[in-house]
CSV table of C-alpha atoms and ligand atoms in Angstrom, one decimal:
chain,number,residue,atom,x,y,z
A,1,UNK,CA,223.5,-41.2,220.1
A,2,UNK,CA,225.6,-43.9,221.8
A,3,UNK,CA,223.6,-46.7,223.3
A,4,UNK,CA,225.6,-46.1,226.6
A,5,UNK,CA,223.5,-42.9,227.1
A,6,UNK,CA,220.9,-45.2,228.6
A,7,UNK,CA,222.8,-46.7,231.5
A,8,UNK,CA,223.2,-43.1,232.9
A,9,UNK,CA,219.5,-42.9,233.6
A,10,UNK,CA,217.5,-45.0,236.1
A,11,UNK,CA,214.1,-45.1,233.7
A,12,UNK,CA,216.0,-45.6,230.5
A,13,UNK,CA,218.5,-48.0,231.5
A,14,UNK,CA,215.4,-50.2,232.4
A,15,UNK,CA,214.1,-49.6,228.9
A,16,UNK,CA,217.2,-50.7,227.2
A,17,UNK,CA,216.9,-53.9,229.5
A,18,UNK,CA,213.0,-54.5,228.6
A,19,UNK,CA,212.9,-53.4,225.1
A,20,UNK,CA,216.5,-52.0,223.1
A,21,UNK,CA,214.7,-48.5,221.9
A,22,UNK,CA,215.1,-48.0,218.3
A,23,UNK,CA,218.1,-45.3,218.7
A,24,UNK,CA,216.5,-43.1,216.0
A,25,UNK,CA,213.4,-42.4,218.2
A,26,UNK,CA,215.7,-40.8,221.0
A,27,UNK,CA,218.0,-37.8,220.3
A,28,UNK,CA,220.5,-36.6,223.0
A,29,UNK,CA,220.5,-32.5,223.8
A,30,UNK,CA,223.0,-30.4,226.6
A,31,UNK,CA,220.9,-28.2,227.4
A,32,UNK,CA,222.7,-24.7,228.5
A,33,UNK,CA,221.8,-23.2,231.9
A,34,UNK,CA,218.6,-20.8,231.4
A,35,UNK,CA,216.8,-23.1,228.6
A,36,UNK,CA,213.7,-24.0,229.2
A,37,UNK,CA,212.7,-27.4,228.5
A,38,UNK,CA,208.7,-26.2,229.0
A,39,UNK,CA,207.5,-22.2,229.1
A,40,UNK,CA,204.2,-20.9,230.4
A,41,UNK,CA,201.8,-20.9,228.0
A,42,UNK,CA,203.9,-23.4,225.7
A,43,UNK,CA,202.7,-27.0,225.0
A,44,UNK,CA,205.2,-29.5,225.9
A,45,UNK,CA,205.9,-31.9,223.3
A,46,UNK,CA,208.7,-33.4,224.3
A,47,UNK,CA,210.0,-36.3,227.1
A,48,UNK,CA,213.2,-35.5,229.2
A,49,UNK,CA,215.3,-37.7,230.5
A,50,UNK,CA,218.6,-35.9,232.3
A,51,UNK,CA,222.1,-38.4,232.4
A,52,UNK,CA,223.7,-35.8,234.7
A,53,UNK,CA,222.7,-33.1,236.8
A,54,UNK,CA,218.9,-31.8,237.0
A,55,UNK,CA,216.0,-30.0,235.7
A,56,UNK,CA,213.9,-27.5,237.8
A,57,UNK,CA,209.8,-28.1,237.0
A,58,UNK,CA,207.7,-25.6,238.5
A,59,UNK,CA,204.4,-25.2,238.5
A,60,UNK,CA,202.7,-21.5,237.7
A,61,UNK,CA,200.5,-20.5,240.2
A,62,UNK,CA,199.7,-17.3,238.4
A,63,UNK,CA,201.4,-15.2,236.0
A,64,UNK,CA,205.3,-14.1,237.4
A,65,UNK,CA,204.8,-16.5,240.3
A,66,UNK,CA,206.2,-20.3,240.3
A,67,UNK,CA,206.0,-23.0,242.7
A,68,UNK,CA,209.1,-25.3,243.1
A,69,UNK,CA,207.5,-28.9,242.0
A,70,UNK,CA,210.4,-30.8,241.6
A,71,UNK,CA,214.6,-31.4,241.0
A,72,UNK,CA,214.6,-34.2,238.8
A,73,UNK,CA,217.8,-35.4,237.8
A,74,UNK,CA,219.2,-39.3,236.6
A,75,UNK,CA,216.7,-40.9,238.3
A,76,UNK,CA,214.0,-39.7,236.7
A,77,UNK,CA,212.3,-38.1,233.8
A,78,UNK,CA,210.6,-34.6,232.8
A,79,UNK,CA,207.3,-35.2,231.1
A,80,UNK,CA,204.3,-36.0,232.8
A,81,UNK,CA,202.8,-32.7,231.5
A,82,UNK,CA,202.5,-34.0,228.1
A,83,UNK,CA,200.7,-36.7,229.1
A,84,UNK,CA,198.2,-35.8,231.9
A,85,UNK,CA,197.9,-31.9,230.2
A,86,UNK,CA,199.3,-31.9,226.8
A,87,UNK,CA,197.2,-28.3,226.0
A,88,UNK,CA,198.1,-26.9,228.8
A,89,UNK,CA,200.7,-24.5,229.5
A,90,UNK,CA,200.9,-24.7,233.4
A,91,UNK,CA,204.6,-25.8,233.9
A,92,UNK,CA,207.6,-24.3,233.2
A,93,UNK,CA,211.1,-26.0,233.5
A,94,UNK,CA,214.7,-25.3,234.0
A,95,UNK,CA,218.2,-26.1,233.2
A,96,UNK,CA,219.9,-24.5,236.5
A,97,UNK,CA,222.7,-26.2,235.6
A,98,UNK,CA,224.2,-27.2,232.2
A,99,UNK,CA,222.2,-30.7,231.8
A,100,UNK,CA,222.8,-33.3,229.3
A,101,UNK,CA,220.1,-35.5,228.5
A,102,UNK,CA,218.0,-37.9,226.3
A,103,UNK,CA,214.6,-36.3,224.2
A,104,UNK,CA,212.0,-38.5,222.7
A,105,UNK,CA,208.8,-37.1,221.3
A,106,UNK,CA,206.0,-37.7,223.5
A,107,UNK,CA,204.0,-39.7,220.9
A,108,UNK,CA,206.9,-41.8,220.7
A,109,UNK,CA,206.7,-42.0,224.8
A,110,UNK,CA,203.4,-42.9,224.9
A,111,UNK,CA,204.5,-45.9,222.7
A,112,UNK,CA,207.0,-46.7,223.9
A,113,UNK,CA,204.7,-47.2,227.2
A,114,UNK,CA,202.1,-48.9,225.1
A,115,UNK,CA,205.2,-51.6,224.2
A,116,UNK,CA,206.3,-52.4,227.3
A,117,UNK,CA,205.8,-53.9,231.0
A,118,UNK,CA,208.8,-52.9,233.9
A,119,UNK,CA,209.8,-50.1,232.0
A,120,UNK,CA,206.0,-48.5,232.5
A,121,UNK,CA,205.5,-50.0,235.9
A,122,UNK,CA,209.3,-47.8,236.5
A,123,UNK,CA,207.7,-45.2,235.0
A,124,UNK,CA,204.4,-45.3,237.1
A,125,UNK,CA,206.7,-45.7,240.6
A,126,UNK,CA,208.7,-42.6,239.7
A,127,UNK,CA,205.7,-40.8,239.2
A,128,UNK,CA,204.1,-41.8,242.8
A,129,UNK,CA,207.8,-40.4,243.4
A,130,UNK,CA,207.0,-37.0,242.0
A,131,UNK,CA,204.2,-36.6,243.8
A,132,UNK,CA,206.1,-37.4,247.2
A,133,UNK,CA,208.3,-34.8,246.4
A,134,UNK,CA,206.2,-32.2,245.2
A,135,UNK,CA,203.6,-32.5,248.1
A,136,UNK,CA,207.1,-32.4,250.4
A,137,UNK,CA,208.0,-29.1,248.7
A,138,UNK,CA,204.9,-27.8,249.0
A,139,UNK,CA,205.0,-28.2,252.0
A,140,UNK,CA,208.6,-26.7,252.2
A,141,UNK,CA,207.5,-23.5,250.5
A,142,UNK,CA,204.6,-23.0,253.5
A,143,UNK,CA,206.2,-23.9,256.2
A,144,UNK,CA,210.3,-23.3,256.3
A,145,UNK,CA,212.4,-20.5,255.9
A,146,UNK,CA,214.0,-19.1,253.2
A,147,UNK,CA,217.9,-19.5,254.2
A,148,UNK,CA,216.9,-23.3,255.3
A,149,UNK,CA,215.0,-23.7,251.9
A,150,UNK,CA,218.0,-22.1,249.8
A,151,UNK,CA,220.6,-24.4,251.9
A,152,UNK,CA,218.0,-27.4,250.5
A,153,UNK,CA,218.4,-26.3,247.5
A,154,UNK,CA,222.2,-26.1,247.1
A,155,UNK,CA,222.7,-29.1,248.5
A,156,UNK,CA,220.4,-30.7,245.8
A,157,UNK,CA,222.4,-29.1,243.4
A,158,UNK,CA,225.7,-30.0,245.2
A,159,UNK,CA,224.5,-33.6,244.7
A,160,UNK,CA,224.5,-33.2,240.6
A,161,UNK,CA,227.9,-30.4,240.9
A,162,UNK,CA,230.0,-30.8,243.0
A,163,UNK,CA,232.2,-28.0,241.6
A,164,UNK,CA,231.3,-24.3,241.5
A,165,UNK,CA,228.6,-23.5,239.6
A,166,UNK,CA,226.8,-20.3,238.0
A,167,UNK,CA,223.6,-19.3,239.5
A,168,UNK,CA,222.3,-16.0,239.9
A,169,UNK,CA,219.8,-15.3,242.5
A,170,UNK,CA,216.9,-14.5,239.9
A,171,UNK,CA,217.4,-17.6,239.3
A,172,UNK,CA,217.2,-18.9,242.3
A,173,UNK,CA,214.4,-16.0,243.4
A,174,UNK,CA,212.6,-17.8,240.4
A,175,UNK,CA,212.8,-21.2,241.5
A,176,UNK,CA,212.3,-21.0,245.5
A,177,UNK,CA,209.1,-18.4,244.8
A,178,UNK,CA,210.5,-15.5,246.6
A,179,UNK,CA,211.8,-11.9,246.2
A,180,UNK,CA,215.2,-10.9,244.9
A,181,UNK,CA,216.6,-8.9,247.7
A,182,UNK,CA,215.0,-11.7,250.3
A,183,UNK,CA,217.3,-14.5,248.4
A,184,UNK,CA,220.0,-12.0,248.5
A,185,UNK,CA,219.9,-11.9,252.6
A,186,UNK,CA,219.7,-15.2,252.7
A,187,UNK,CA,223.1,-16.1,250.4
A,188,UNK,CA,224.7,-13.3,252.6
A,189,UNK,CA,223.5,-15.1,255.6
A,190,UNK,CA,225.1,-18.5,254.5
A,191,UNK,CA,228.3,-16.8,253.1
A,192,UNK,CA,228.6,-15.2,256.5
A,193,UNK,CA,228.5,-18.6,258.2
A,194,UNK,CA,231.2,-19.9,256.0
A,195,UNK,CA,228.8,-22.1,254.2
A,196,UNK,CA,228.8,-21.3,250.5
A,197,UNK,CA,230.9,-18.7,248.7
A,198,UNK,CA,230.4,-16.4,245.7
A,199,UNK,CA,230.9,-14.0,243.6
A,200,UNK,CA,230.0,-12.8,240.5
A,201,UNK,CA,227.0,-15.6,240.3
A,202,UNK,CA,229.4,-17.7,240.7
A,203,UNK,CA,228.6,-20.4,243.7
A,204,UNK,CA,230.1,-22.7,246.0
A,205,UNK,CA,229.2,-25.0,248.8
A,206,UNK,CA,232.4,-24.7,251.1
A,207,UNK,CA,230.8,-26.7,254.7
A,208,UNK,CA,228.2,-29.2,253.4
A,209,UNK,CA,228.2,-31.0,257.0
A,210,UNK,CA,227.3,-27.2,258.1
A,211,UNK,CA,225.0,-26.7,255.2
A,212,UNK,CA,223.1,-29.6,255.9
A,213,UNK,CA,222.3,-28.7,259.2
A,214,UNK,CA,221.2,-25.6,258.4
A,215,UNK,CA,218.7,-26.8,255.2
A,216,UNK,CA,215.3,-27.8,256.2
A,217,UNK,CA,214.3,-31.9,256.5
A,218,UNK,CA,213.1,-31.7,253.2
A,219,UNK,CA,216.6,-32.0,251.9
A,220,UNK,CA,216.9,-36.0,253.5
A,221,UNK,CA,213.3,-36.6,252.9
A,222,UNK,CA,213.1,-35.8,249.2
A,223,UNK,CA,216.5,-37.8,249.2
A,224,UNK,CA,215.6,-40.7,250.7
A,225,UNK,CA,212.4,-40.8,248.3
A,226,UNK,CA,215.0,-40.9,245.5
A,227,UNK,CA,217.0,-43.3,247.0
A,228,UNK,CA,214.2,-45.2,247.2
A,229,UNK,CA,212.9,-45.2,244.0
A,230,UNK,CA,216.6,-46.0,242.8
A,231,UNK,CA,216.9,-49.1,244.3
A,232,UNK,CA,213.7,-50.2,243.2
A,233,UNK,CA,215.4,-49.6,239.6
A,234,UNK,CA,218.1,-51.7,240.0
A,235,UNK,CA,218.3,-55.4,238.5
A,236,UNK,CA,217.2,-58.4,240.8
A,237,UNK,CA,220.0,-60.2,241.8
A,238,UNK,CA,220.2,-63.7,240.3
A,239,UNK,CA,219.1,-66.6,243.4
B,1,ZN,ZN1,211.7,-27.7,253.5
């Protein structure tokens, strides 16, 4: 793996500042759209850290039924299951998109936190992140619609692909906690409008000025929040 992995994600770029990571504890993986970083009833052993694009964690709330917790791309990391419930099998997580991103065994994490100082206090802001987010969509899933959650959603995705990209409704049915044929009138809805276009699973956002008017206020909440927590990764500027 090339050292220049790092810079591509907020948490790990901070690492490499702190502490150069031995390059043989972290491995690099693309993971293909449909893999599942964590399954139900799975322990996760592993630590996630995406360099483009983003991973769906969900939580499930009972068997066949997900809720959205979180999109967590660059900025972040996918592992807090293996620390505050390593022997549980609550969470499951998604590549909607095809994801490249850094792995490092979640013994290895945990040292790795043990070792160090800014790259554990990053680590402890972006998970007071996480929980901003997934009390927002939360939140989202009780009280907006489906086409205004779905246009939230795309744009999310828009933010990591900007091209067209593959995603069946299943998929998203999955991932926003609702029926098939309801996700199904709601892409029709937005394709109608002349906001996204597809075919064949195949999607595209073709007004995002349009788009973002139609998605709920989670969309710039849950961005700011990021935003946020970005800029509170970046280097101080020298006096
Ligand atoms: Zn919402």
């Amino acid at each position: 793996m090339d050292r220049s992995s790092l810079r591509r994600n907020s948490l790990l770029a901070i690492l490499d500042r702190e502490h150069p990571a031995p390059l043989s504890v972290l491995s690099e993986a693309r993971l293909a759209p449909g893999t599942e970083p964590y399954s139900p009833g799975l322990q996760p052993s592993r630590v996630y850290f995406p360099l483009n694009r983003a991973l769906s964690l969900l939580l499930v709330v009972e068997e066949d039924t997900c809720a959205e917790a979180a999109l967590i791309g660059p900025e972040g990391m996918l592992g807090f299951p293996t620390i505050l419930e390593p022997e549980d099998g609550h969470w499951r997580a998604v590549a909607v998109l095809p994801t490249d991103a850094v792995v490092v065994d979640a013994l290895r994490f945990a040292h790795l936190l043990a070792d160090t100082l800014a790259f554990r206090a990053a680590v402890e802001r972006y998970s007071a992140t996480l929980f901003r987010l997934s009390v927002q969509l939360a939140g989202c899933g009780r009280f907006h619609t489906v086409v205004a959650r779905l246009a939230r959603f795309l744009l999310m995705l828009h933010d990591q692909s900007q091209g067209r990209f593959h995603l069946t409704h299943d998929v998203l049915a999955q991932i926003l906690g609702s029926h098939r044929p309801t996700i199904t009138r709601a892409c029709t809805e937005l394709r109608e409008l002349g906001l996204v276009d597809y075919r064949r699973a195949e999607m595209s956002v073709v007004d995002r000025t349009a788009l973002e008017a139609v998605a709920c206020a989670c969309y710039p909440q849950t961005r700011a929040a990021v935003a946020q927590f970005q800029r509170s990764c970046q280097p101080a500027l020298p006096r």
